[in-house]
């Protein structure tokens, strides 16, 4: 079983350093080229299960790489940025540097946004559910950079737990 994580291609908002969260911005020309470039590599993996965020930039990516019929799941969305959605990272650093740094550290949540802790729990729970549901199949998850960061953090913890627990018990322990 392999879990393959693919981030969507660059978007127009990525180019201008704007926070997207649950909002959408189309892939840029560069983003489309990035996705086309990865397509032959993904084909070599031949994943049996394709899951993806339901947001437009991920749907666009999934279509380009040939998985337009992926299982689109709202639980795989990026962190909800709340009132910071659409704001420029550069402007936030100038106008609210303490809050921006605290947000990046997972210690601040913009109004109407999702806390880092809730986001981590949502992603961990969702990815583990797919791993448990398809234990002997390769899964491709087309997602966002925040989702990949959470999984990277989580997998480091999982490796530490594996060191102390038998492989048969580690997923049960984390549930």
Coordinates of C-alpha atoms in Angstrom, one line a residue:
X1 CA 0.0 0.0 0.0
X2 CA 1.3 3.4 -1.0
X3 CA -0.3 6.8 -0.3
X4 CA 0.8 9.2 -3.0
X5 CA 0.2 12.9 -2.3
X6 CA 0.0 15.4 -5.2
X7 CA -0.5 19.1 -4.7
X8 CA -2.5 21.0 -7.3
X9 CA -0.6 23.1 -9.7
X10 CA 0.2 26.8 -9.2
X11 CA -2.8 29.1 -9.2
X12 CA -3.3 32.7 -10.1
X13 CA -3.6 33.5 -6.4
X14 CA -0.4 31.6 -5.6
X15 CA 1.4 33.9 -8.1
X16 CA 0.2 37.0 -6.2
X17 CA 0.8 35.4 -2.7
X18 CA -2.9 35.5 -1.8
X19 CA -4.4 33.1 0.7
X20 CA -6.9 30.8 -0.9
X21 CA -8.2 28.4 1.8
X22 CA -11.6 27.3 0.7
X23 CA -11.9 29.9 -2.1
X24 CA -10.9 29.1 -5.7
X25 CA -8.4 30.5 -8.2
X26 CA -7.8 28.8 -11.5
X27 CA -4.5 27.2 -12.3
X28 CA -2.0 29.6 -13.9
X29 CA -0.3 28.7 -17.2
X30 CA 2.7 27.6 -15.1
X31 CA 0.4 25.5 -12.9
X32 CA -1.1 23.7 -16.0
X33 CA 2.4 23.0 -17.3
X34 CA 3.4 21.6 -13.8
X35 CA 0.4 19.3 -13.8
X36 CA 1.1 18.1 -17.4
X37 CA 4.7 17.4 -16.5
X38 CA 3.8 15.2 -13.6
X39 CA 1.2 13.2 -15.5
X40 CA 3.6 10.5 -17.0
X41 CA 5.2 10.0 -13.6
X42 CA 1.8 9.4 -12.0
X43 CA 0.9 6.9 -14.7
X44 CA 3.9 4.8 -13.6
X45 CA 2.5 4.5 -10.1
X46 CA -0.9 3.2 -11.4
X47 CA -2.9 4.0 -8.2
X48 CA -6.1 2.1 -7.8
X49 CA -7.9 4.6 -5.6
X50 CA -8.0 8.3 -6.4
X51 CA -9.3 10.8 -3.8
X52 CA -9.1 14.6 -4.0
X53 CA -10.2 17.8 -2.5
X54 CA -13.5 19.1 -4.0
X55 CA -12.1 22.6 -4.7
X56 CA -11.8 23.8 -8.2
X57 CA -8.0 24.0 -8.5
X58 CA -7.8 20.4 -7.4
X59 CA -10.6 19.3 -9.8
X60 CA -8.7 21.1 -12.6
X61 CA -5.5 19.3 -11.6
X62 CA -7.3 15.9 -11.4
X63 CA -8.8 16.4 -14.9
X64 CA -5.5 17.3 -16.5
X65 CA -3.7 14.2 -15.0
X66 CA -6.5 12.0 -16.2
X67 CA -8.5 11.4 -13.0
X68 CA -11.6 13.5 -13.6
X69 CA -13.7 10.8 -11.9
X70 CA -11.8 10.9 -8.6
X71 CA -13.7 10.7 -5.4
X72 CA -13.9 14.4 -4.5
X73 CA -14.0 14.9 -0.7
X74 CA -14.7 18.2 1.1
X75 CA -12.8 16.8 4.1
X76 CA -9.5 17.1 2.0
X77 CA -9.9 20.8 1.5
X78 CA -7.2 23.3 2.5
X79 CA -7.3 25.1 5.8
X80 CA -10.2 27.5 6.0
X81 CA -8.6 30.9 6.2
X82 CA -11.8 32.7 7.3
X83 CA -11.6 36.5 7.0
X84 CA -8.1 36.2 5.7
X85 CA -9.2 34.5 2.5
X86 CA -8.1 36.4 -0.5
X87 CA -5.7 38.6 1.5
X88 CA -2.1 39.1 0.4
X89 CA 0.5 37.4 2.6
X90 CA 2.8 40.4 1.9
X91 CA 0.1 42.8 3.2
X92 CA -0.6 40.7 6.3
X93 CA 3.1 40.6 7.1
X94 CA 3.2 44.4 6.9
X95 CA -0.1 45.2 8.6
X96 CA -0.4 42.3 11.2
X97 CA 3.1 40.7 11.5
X98 CA 2.5 39.3 15.0
X99 CA -0.8 37.7 14.0
X100 CA 0.6 36.3 10.7
X101 CA 3.6 34.7 12.5
X102 CA 1.3 33.3 15.2
X103 CA -1.0 31.9 12.5
X104 CA 1.9 30.3 10.7
X105 CA 2.9 28.7 14.0
X106 CA -0.6 27.3 14.5
X107 CA -1.3 29.6 17.4
X108 CA -3.8 32.1 15.9
X109 CA -7.0 31.6 13.9
X110 CA -8.4 34.4 11.8
X111 CA -12.0 35.3 12.4
X112 CA -14.4 32.7 10.8
X113 CA -11.4 30.5 10.1
X114 CA -10.4 27.0 11.1
X115 CA -7.9 26.4 13.8
X116 CA -4.7 24.6 13.0
X117 CA -5.6 21.9 15.5
X118 CA -9.0 21.3 13.9
X119 CA -7.5 21.2 10.5
X120 CA -4.9 18.7 11.6
X121 CA -7.5 16.4 13.1
X122 CA -9.7 16.7 10.0
X123 CA -6.9 15.7 7.7
X124 CA -5.5 12.9 9.9
X125 CA -9.0 11.4 10.3
X126 CA -9.8 11.6 6.6
X127 CA -6.5 10.2 5.4
X128 CA -6.5 7.4 8.0
X129 CA -10.1 6.5 6.9
X130 CA -8.9 5.9 3.3
X131 CA -5.9 4.0 4.5
X132 CA -8.1 1.7 6.6
X133 CA -10.7 1.4 3.9
X134 CA -8.1 0.4 1.2
X135 CA -5.3 -1.2 3.1
X136 CA -3.9 -3.2 0.1
X137 CA -4.3 -0.6 -2.6
X138 CA -2.3 2.3 -3.7
X139 CA -4.1 5.6 -3.1
X140 CA -3.4 8.9 -4.9
X141 CA -4.6 11.9 -3.0
X142 CA -4.7 15.2 -5.0
X143 CA -4.7 17.9 -2.4
X144 CA -3.3 21.2 -1.1
X145 CA 0.1 22.1 0.4
X146 CA -1.5 22.4 3.9
X147 CA -2.8 18.9 3.7
X148 CA 0.6 17.6 2.7
X149 CA 2.2 19.5 5.6
X150 CA -0.2 17.9 8.1
X151 CA 0.4 14.4 6.7
X152 CA 4.2 15.0 6.8
X153 CA 4.0 16.0 10.5
X154 CA 1.6 13.1 11.2
X155 CA 3.8 10.5 9.4
X156 CA 6.8 11.6 11.5
X157 CA 4.8 10.9 14.6
X158 CA 3.6 7.6 13.1
X159 CA 7.2 6.5 12.6
X160 CA 8.1 7.2 16.2
X161 CA 5.0 5.2 17.3
X162 CA 6.0 2.3 15.0
X163 CA 9.3 2.1 16.7
X164 CA 7.6 1.4 20.0
X165 CA 4.5 -0.5 18.9
X166 CA 4.1 -3.5 16.6
X167 CA 3.0 -2.6 13.0
X168 CA -0.4 -4.3 13.6
X169 CA -1.3 -2.0 16.4
X170 CA -0.1 1.5 15.3
X171 CA -3.2 2.5 13.3
X172 CA -5.4 1.3 16.1
X173 CA -3.4 3.2 18.6
X174 CA -3.8 6.4 16.7
X175 CA -7.6 6.1 16.3

